[in-house]
Tab-separated table of C-alpha atoms in Angstrom:
chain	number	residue	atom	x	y	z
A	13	UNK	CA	81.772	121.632	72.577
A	14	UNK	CA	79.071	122.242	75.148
A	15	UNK	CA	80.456	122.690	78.758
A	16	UNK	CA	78.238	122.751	81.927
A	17	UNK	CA	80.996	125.100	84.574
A	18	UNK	CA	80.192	125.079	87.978
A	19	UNK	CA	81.272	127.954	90.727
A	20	UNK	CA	81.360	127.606	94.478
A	21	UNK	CA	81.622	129.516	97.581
A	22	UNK	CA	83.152	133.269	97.037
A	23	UNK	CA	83.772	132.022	93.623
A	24	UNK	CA	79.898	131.748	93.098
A	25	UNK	CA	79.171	134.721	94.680
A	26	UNK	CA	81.712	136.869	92.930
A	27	UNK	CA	81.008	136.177	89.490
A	28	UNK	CA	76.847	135.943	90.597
A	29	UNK	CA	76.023	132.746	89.240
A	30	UNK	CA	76.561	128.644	90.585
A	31	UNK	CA	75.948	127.145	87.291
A	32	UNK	CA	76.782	128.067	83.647
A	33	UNK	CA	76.559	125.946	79.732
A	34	UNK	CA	79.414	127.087	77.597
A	35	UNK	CA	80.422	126.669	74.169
A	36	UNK	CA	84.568	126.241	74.404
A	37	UNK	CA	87.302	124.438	72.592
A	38	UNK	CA	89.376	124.560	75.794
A	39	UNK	CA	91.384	121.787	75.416
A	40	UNK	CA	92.623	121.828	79.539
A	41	UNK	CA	91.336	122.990	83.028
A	42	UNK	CA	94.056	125.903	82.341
A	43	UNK	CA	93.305	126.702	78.798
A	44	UNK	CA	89.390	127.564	80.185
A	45	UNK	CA	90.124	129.861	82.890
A	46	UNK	CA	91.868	131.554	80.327
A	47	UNK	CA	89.028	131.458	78.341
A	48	UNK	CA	86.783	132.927	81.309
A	49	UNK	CA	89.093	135.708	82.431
A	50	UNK	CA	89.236	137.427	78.295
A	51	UNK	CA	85.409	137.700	78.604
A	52	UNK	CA	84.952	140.215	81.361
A	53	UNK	CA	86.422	142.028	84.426
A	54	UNK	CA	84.060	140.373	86.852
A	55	UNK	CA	85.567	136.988	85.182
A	56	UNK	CA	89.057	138.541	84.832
A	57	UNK	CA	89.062	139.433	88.421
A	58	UNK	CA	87.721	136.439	90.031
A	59	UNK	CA	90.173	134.552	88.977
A	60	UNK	CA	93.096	136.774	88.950
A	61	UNK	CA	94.774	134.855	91.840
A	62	UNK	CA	94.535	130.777	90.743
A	63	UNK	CA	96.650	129.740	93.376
A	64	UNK	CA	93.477	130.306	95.700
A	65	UNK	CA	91.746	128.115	92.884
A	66	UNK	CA	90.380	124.404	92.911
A	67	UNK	CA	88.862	122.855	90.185
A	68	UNK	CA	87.161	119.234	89.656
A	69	UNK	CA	86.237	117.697	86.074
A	70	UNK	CA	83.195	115.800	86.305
A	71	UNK	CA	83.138	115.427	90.157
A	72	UNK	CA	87.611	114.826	90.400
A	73	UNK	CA	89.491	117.330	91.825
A	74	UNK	CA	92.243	117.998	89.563
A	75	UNK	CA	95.519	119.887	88.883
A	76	UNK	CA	95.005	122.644	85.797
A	77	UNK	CA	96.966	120.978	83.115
A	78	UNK	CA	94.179	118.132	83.190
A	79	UNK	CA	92.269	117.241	79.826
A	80	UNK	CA	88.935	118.659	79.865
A	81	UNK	CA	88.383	117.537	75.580
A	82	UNK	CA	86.047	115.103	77.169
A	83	UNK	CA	84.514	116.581	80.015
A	84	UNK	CA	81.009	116.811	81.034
A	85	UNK	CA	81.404	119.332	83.613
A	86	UNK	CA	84.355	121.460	85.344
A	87	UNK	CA	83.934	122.996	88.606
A	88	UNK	CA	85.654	125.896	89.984
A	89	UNK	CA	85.792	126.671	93.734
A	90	UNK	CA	88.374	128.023	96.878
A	91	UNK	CA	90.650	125.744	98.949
A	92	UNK	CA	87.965	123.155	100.728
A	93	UNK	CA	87.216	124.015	104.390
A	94	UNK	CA	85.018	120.949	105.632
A	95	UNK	CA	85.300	119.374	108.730
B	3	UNK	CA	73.342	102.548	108.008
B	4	UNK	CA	75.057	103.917	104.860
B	5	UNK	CA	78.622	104.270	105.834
B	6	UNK	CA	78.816	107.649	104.193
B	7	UNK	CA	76.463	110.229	104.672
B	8	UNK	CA	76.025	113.731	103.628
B	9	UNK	CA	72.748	115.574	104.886
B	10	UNK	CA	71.157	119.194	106.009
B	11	UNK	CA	69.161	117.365	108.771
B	12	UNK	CA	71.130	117.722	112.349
B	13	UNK	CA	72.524	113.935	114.178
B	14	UNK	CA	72.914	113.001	117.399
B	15	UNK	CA	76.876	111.798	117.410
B	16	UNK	CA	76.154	109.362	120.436
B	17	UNK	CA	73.431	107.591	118.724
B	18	UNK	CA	75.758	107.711	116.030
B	19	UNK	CA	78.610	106.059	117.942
B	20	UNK	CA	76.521	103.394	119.799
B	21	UNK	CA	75.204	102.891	116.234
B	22	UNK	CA	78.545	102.133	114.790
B	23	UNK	CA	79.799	100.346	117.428
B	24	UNK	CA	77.602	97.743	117.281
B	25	UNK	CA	78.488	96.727	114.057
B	26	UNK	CA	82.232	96.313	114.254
B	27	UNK	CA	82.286	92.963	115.765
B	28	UNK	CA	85.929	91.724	116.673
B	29	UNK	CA	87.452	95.120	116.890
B	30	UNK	CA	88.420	96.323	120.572
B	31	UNK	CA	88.974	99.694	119.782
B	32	UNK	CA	86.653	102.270	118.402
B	33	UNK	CA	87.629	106.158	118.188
B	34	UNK	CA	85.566	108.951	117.191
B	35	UNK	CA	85.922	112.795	116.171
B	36	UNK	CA	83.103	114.866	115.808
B	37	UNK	CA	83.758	118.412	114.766
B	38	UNK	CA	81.376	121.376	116.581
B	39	UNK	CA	79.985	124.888	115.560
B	40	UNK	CA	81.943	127.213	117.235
B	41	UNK	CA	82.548	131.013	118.574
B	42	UNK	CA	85.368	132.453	116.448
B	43	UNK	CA	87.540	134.676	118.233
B	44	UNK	CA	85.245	137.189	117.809
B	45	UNK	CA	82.869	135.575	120.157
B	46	UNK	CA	79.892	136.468	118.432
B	47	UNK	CA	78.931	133.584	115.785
B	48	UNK	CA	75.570	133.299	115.252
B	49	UNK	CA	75.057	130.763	112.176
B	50	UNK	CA	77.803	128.845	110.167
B	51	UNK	CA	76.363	128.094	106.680
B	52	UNK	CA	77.710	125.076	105.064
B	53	UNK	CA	77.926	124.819	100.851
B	54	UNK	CA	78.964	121.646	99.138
B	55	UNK	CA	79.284	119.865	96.019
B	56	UNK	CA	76.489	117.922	95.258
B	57	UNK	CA	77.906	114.776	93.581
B	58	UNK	CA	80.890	115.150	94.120
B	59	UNK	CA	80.913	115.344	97.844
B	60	UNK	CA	79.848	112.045	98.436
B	61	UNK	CA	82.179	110.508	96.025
B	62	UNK	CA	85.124	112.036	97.402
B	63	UNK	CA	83.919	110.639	100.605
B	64	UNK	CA	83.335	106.991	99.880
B	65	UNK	CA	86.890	107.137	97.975
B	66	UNK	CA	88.477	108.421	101.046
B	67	UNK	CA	87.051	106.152	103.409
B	68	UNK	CA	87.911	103.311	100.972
B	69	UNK	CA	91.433	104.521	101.400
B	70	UNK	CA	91.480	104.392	105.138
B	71	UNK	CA	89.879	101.114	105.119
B	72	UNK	CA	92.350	99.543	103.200
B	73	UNK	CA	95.845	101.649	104.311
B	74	UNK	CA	94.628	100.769	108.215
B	75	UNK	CA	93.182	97.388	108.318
B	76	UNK	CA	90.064	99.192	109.779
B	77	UNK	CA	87.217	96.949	110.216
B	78	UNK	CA	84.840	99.620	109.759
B	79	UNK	CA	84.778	103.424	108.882
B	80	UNK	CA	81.678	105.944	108.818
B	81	UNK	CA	81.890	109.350	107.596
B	82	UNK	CA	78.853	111.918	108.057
B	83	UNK	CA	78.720	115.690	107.461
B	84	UNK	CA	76.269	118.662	107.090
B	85	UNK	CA	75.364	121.286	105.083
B	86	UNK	CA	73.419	124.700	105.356
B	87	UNK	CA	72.719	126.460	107.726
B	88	UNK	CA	74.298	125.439	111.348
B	89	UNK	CA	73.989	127.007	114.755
B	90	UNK	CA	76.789	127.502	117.495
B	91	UNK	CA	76.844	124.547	119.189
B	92	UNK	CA	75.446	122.228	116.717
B	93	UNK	CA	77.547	119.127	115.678
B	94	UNK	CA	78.937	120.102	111.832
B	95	UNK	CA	80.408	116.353	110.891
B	96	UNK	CA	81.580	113.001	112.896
B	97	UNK	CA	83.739	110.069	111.277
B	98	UNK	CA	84.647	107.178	113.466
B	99	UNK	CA	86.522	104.438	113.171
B	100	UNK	CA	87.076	100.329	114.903
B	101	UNK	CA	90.331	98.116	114.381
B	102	UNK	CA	91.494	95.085	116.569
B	103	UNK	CA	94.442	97.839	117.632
B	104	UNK	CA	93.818	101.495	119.190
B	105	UNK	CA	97.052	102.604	116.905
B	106	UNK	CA	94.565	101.998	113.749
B	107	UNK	CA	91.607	103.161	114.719
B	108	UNK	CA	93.560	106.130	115.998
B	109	UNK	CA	95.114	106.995	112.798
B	110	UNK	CA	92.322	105.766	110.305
B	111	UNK	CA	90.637	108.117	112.155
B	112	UNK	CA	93.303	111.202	111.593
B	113	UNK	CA	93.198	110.270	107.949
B	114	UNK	CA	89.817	110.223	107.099
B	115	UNK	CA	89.976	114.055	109.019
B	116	UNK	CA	92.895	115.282	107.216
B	117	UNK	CA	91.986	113.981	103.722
B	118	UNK	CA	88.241	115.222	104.601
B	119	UNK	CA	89.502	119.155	105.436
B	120	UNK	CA	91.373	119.480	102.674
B	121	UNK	CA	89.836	117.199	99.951
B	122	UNK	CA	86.278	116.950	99.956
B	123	UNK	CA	84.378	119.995	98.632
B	124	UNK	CA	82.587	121.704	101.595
B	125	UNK	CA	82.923	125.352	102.361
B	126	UNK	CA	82.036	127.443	105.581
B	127	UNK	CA	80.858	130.812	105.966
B	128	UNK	CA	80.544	132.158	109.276
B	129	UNK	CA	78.171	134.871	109.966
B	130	UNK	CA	78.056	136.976	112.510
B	131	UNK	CA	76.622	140.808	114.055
B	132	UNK	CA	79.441	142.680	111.558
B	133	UNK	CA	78.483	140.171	108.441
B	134	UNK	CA	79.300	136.827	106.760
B	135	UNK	CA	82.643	135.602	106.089
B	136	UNK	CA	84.056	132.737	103.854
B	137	UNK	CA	86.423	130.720	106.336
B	138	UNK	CA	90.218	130.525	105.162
B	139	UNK	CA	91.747	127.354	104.203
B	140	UNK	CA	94.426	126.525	107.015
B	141	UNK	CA	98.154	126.053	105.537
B	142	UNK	CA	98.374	123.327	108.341
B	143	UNK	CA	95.338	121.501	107.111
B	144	UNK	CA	97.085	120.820	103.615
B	145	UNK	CA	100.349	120.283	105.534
B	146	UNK	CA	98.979	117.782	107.396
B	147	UNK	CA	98.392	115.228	103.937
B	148	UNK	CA	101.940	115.696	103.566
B	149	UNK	CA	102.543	113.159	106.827
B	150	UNK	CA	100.914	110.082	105.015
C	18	UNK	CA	79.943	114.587	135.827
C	19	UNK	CA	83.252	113.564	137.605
C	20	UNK	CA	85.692	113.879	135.070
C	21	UNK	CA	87.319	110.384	136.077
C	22	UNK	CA	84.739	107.216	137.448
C	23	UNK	CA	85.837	103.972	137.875
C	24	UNK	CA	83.360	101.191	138.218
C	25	UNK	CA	81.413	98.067	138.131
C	26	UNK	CA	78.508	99.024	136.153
C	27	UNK	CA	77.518	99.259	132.393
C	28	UNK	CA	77.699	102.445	130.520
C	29	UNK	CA	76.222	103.622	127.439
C	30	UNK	CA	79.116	105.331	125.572
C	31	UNK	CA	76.843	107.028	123.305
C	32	UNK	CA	75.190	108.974	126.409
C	33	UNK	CA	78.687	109.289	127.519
C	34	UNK	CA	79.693	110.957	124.572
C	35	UNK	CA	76.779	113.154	124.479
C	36	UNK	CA	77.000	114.861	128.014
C	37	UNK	CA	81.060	114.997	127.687
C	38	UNK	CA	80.248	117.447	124.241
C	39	UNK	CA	78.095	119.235	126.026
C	40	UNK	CA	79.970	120.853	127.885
C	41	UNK	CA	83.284	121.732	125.892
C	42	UNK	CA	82.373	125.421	125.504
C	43	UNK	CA	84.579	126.621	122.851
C	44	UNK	CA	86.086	123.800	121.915
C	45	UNK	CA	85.175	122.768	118.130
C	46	UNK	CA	86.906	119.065	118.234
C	47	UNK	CA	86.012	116.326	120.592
C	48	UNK	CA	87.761	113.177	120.103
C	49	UNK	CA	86.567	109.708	121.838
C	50	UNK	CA	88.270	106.158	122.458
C	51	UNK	CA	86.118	103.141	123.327
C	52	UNK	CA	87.659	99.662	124.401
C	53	UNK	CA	85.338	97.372	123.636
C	54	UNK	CA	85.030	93.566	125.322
C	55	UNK	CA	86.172	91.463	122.072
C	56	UNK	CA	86.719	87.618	121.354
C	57	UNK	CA	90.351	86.644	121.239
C	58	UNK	CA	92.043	84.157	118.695
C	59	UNK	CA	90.646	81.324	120.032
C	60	UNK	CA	86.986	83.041	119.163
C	61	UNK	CA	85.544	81.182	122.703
C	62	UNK	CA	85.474	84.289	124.963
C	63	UNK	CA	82.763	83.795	127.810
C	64	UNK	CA	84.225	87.162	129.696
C	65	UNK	CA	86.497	88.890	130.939
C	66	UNK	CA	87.225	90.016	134.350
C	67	UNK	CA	89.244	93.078	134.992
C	68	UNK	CA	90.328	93.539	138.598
C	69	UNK	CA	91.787	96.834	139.726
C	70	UNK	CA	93.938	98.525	142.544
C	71	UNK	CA	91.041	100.610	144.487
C	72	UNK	CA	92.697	103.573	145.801
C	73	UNK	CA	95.298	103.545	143.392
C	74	UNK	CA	93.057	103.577	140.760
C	75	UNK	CA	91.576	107.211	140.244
C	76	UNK	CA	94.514	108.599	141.429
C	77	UNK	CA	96.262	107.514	138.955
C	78	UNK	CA	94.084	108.135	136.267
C	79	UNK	CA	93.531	111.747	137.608
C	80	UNK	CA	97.030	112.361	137.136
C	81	UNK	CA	97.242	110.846	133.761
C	82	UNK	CA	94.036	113.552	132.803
C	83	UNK	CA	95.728	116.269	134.232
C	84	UNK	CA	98.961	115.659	132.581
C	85	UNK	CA	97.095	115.550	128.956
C	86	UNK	CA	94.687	118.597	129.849
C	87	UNK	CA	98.056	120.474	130.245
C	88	UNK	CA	100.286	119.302	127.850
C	89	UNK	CA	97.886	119.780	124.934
C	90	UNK	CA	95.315	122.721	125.980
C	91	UNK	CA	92.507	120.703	126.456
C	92	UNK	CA	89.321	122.376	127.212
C	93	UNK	CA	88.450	118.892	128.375
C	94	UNK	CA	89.006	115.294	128.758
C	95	UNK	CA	87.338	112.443	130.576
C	96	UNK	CA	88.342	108.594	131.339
C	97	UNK	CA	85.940	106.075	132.244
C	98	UNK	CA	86.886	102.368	133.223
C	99	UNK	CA	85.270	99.746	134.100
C	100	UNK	CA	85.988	96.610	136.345
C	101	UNK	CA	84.545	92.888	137.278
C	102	UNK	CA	82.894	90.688	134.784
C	103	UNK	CA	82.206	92.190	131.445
C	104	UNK	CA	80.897	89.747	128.396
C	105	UNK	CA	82.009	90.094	125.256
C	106	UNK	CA	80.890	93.372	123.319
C	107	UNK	CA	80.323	95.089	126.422
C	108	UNK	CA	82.281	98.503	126.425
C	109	UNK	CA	85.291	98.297	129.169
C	110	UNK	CA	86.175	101.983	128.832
C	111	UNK	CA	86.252	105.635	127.233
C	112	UNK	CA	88.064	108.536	126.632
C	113	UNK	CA	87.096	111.818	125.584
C	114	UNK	CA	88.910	114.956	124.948
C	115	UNK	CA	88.127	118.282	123.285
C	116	UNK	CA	90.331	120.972	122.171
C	117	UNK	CA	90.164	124.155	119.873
C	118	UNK	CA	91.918	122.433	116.804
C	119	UNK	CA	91.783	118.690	115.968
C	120	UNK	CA	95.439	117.735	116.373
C	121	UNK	CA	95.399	118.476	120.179
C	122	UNK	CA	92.307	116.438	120.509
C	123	UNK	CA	93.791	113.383	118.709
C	124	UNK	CA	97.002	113.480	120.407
C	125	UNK	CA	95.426	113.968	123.541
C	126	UNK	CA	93.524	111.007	123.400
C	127	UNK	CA	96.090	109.030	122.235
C	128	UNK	CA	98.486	110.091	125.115
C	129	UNK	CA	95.706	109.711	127.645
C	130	UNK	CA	94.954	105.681	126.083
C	131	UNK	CA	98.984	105.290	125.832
C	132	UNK	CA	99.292	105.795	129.668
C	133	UNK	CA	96.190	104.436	131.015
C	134	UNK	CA	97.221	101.227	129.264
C	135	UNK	CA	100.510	101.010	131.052
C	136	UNK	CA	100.247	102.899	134.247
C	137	UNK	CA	96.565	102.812	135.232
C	138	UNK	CA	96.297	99.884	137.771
C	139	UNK	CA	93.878	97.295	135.656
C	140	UNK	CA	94.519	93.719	135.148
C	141	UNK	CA	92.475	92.121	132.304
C	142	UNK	CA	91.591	87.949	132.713
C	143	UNK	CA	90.087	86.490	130.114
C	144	UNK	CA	87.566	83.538	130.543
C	145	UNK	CA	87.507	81.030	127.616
C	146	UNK	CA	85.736	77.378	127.816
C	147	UNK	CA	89.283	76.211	127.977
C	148	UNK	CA	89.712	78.442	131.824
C	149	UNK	CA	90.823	81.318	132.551
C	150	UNK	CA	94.150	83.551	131.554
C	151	UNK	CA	95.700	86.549	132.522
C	152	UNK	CA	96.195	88.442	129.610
C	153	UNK	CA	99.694	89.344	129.105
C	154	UNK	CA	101.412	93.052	128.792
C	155	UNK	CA	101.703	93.917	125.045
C	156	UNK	CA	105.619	95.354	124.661
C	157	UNK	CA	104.109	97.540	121.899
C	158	UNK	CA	101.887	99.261	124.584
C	159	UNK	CA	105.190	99.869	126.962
C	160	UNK	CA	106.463	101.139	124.277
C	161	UNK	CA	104.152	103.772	122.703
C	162	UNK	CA	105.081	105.459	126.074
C	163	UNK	CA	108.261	106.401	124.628
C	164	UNK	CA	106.638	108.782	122.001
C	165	UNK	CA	105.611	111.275	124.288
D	6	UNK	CA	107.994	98.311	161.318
D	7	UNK	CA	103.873	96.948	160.798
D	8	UNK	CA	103.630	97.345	156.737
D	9	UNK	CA	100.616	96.586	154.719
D	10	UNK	CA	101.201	94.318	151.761
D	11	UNK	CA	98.802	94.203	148.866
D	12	UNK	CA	99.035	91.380	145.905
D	13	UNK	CA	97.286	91.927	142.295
D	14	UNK	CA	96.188	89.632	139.298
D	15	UNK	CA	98.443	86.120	138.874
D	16	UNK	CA	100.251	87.196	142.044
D	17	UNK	CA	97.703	87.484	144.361
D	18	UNK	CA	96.262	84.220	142.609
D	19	UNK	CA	99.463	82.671	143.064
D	20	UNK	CA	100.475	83.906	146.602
D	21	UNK	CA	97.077	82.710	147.688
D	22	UNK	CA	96.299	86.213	149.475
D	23	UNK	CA	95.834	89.936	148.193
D	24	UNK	CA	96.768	90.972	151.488
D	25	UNK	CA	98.678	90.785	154.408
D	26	UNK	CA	100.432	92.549	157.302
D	27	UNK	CA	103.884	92.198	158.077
D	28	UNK	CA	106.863	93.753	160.373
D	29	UNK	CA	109.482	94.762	158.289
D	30	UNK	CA	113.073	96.576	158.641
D	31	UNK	CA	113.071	96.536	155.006
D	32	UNK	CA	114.737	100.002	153.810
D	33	UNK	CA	113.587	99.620	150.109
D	34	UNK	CA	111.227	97.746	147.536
D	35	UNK	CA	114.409	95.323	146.682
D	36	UNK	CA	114.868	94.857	149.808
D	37	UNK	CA	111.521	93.997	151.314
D	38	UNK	CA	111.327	91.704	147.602
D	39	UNK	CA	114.250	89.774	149.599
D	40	UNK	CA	112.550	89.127	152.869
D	41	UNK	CA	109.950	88.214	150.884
D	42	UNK	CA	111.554	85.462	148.456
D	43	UNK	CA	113.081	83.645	151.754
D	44	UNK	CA	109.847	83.279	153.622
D	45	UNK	CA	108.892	79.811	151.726
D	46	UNK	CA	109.016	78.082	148.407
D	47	UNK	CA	105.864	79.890	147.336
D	48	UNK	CA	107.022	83.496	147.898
D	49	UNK	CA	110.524	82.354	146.098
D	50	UNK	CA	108.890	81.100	143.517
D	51	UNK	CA	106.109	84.208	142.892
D	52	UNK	CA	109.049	86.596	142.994
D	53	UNK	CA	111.202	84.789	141.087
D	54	UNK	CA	111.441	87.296	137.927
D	55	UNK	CA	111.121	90.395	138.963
D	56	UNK	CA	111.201	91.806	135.446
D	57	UNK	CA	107.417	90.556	135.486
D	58	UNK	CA	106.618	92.453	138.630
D	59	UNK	CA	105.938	96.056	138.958
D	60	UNK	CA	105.287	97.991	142.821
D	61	UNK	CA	103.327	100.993	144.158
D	62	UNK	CA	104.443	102.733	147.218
D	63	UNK	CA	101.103	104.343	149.160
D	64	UNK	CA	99.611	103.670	145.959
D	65	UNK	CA	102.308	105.610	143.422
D	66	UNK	CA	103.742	103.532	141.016
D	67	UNK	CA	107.723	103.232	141.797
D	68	UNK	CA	111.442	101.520	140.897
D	69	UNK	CA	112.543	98.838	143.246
D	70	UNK	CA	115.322	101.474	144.781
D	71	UNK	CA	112.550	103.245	146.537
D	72	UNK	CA	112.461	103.903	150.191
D	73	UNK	CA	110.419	102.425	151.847
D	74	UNK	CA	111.137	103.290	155.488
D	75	UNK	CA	108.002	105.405	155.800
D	76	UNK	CA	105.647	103.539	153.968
D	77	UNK	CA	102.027	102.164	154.928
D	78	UNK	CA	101.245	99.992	151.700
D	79	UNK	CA	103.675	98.574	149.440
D	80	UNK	CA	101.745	96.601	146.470
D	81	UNK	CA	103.351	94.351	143.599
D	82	UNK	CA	101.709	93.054	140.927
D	83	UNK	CA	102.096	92.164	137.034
D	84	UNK	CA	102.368	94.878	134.883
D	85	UNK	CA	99.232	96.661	134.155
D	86	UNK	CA	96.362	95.431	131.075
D	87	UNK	CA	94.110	97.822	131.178
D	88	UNK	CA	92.585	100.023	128.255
């Protein structure tokens, strides 16, 4: 299926890109970042530590054993530091 | 005024507050927090840039002022934060509060901040002389959800 | 700005708010409390009169700010309070407080309304159609003293 | 002793006076609450719970054991609404 991945923050700026279509069977939040770290060592790298990971699937910040079989969109991003 | 807002453009948070105030009828107490640009420790901050989630950001917002609304028996709630580029001084983000009670308004208020640091999707960069730098997450900002 | 006023006239809380943030330096949270002038059960509020202990007053309410300023590293706090007639809606007072990190701001505030409320020298009447009332001491705001 | 007396709120309303002067060998609050209550009907009656009635000594808030034997300005009044 067709997957729109979104980065943010260092996340974005590490891997170079915000915004990203993929072609995945992924079937969870987990299954796709292992997905992203096989295809490079920018990818492998960036998310080498997941505990400094977020993620949100289509716009709801989720844990990584969520369902993404039906997803629109899956963001990635650090720890959230508004306020 | 839309109760959420999330905008580039900078506000004035007493307009804001006289704003809000007038529309929260019986309530005697109204409480504010507005959150401000600062110096870091290195003292030299010259711009804080602010990324978000488009879409997302304002979602998370509404849901967590929903929350608030409803856990504190608030009768009103306003949430409004910026993004890009921010200089020292300048006000980042303001939520504020009104109940009958100063005990709700005062922790509606504490809510709405501790759900908004750790669960809506803004990030800050602070850039000063030496370079820019993504700000940490603080351990007690997700320790403080724990409490409610 | 004095720090601590006590009087008869109007103030715009918004303004208030504005000048206090103004000059927090380094602080990045500022936290505000407004009382406002609201109907009671009965819904028939004309106004309410607050009388006050000139003399007493301020001094009291200077101690009260320098007891929060040092028990939660302010960079700042303010109280404003008003006396004589007020109608309903009108603001009767403010608080303000600003501090490096949010929690110190919140608590702050909270301590400095906890105390004023009990050991400031105020005395709130209200004026219905019905006459006029004294309006009794809440236990819940006797207690809340006990917290800190 | 000359001592300055000063009433507040529902007691001034009900003592018909928010101040007065009187000569006092009162040693204490309680005590000066006392000479008070046997003046008249009106006084007995306005201090008649004292668990309603709070006092400032030269304008510090204080317990009913305080000395008073230097004092200028004793106040009582109900305890304090403001906020």
């Amino acid at each position: 299926m067709k997957l729109d991945i979104r980065y943010f923050a260092w996340l974005r700026e590490r891997l170079g890109t915000g915004h990203e279509t993929v072609e995945t069977d992924a079937g969870t939040v987990a299954e796709l970042i292992e997905e992203l770290r096989g295809r490079d060592e920018g990818y492998a790298h960036a998310f080498s530590d997941t505990g400094a990971i977020r993620a949100a699937v289509d716009e709801d910040l989720v844990e990584f054993d969520a369902d993404i079989s039906r997803a629109r969109e899956v963001a990635f991003f650090p720890p959230m530091t508004g306020g | 005024m839309d109760p959420v807002r999330v905008q580039e453009a900078p506000f004035d948070m007493g307009a804001e507050l006289n704003a809000f105030a007038t529309t929260v009828g019986g309530a005697g107490a109204v409480v504010s927090f507005s959150g401000i640009t600062r110096d870091v420790a290195s003292g030299d901050l010259q711009a804080m840039e602010i990324e978000h989630y488009a879409g997302m950001t304002e979602k998370a917002l509404e849901r967590i002022r929903a929350e608030a609304m409803a856990r504190f028996g608030l009768t009103d709630a306003m949430i409004l934060h910026r993004y890009g580029r921010l200089a020292p001084g300048d006000p980042i983000m303001m939520v504020a509060t009104a109940s009958r009670h100063r005990a709700d308004a005062f922790a509606g208020a504490e809510f709405l901040m501790d759900y908004l640091k750790s669960r809506a999707p803004f990030w800050k960069k602070e850039v000063t002389r030496s370079g820019a730098e993504w700000v940490a997450a603080r351990d007690e900002d997700e320790d403080a959800l724990s409490r409610w």
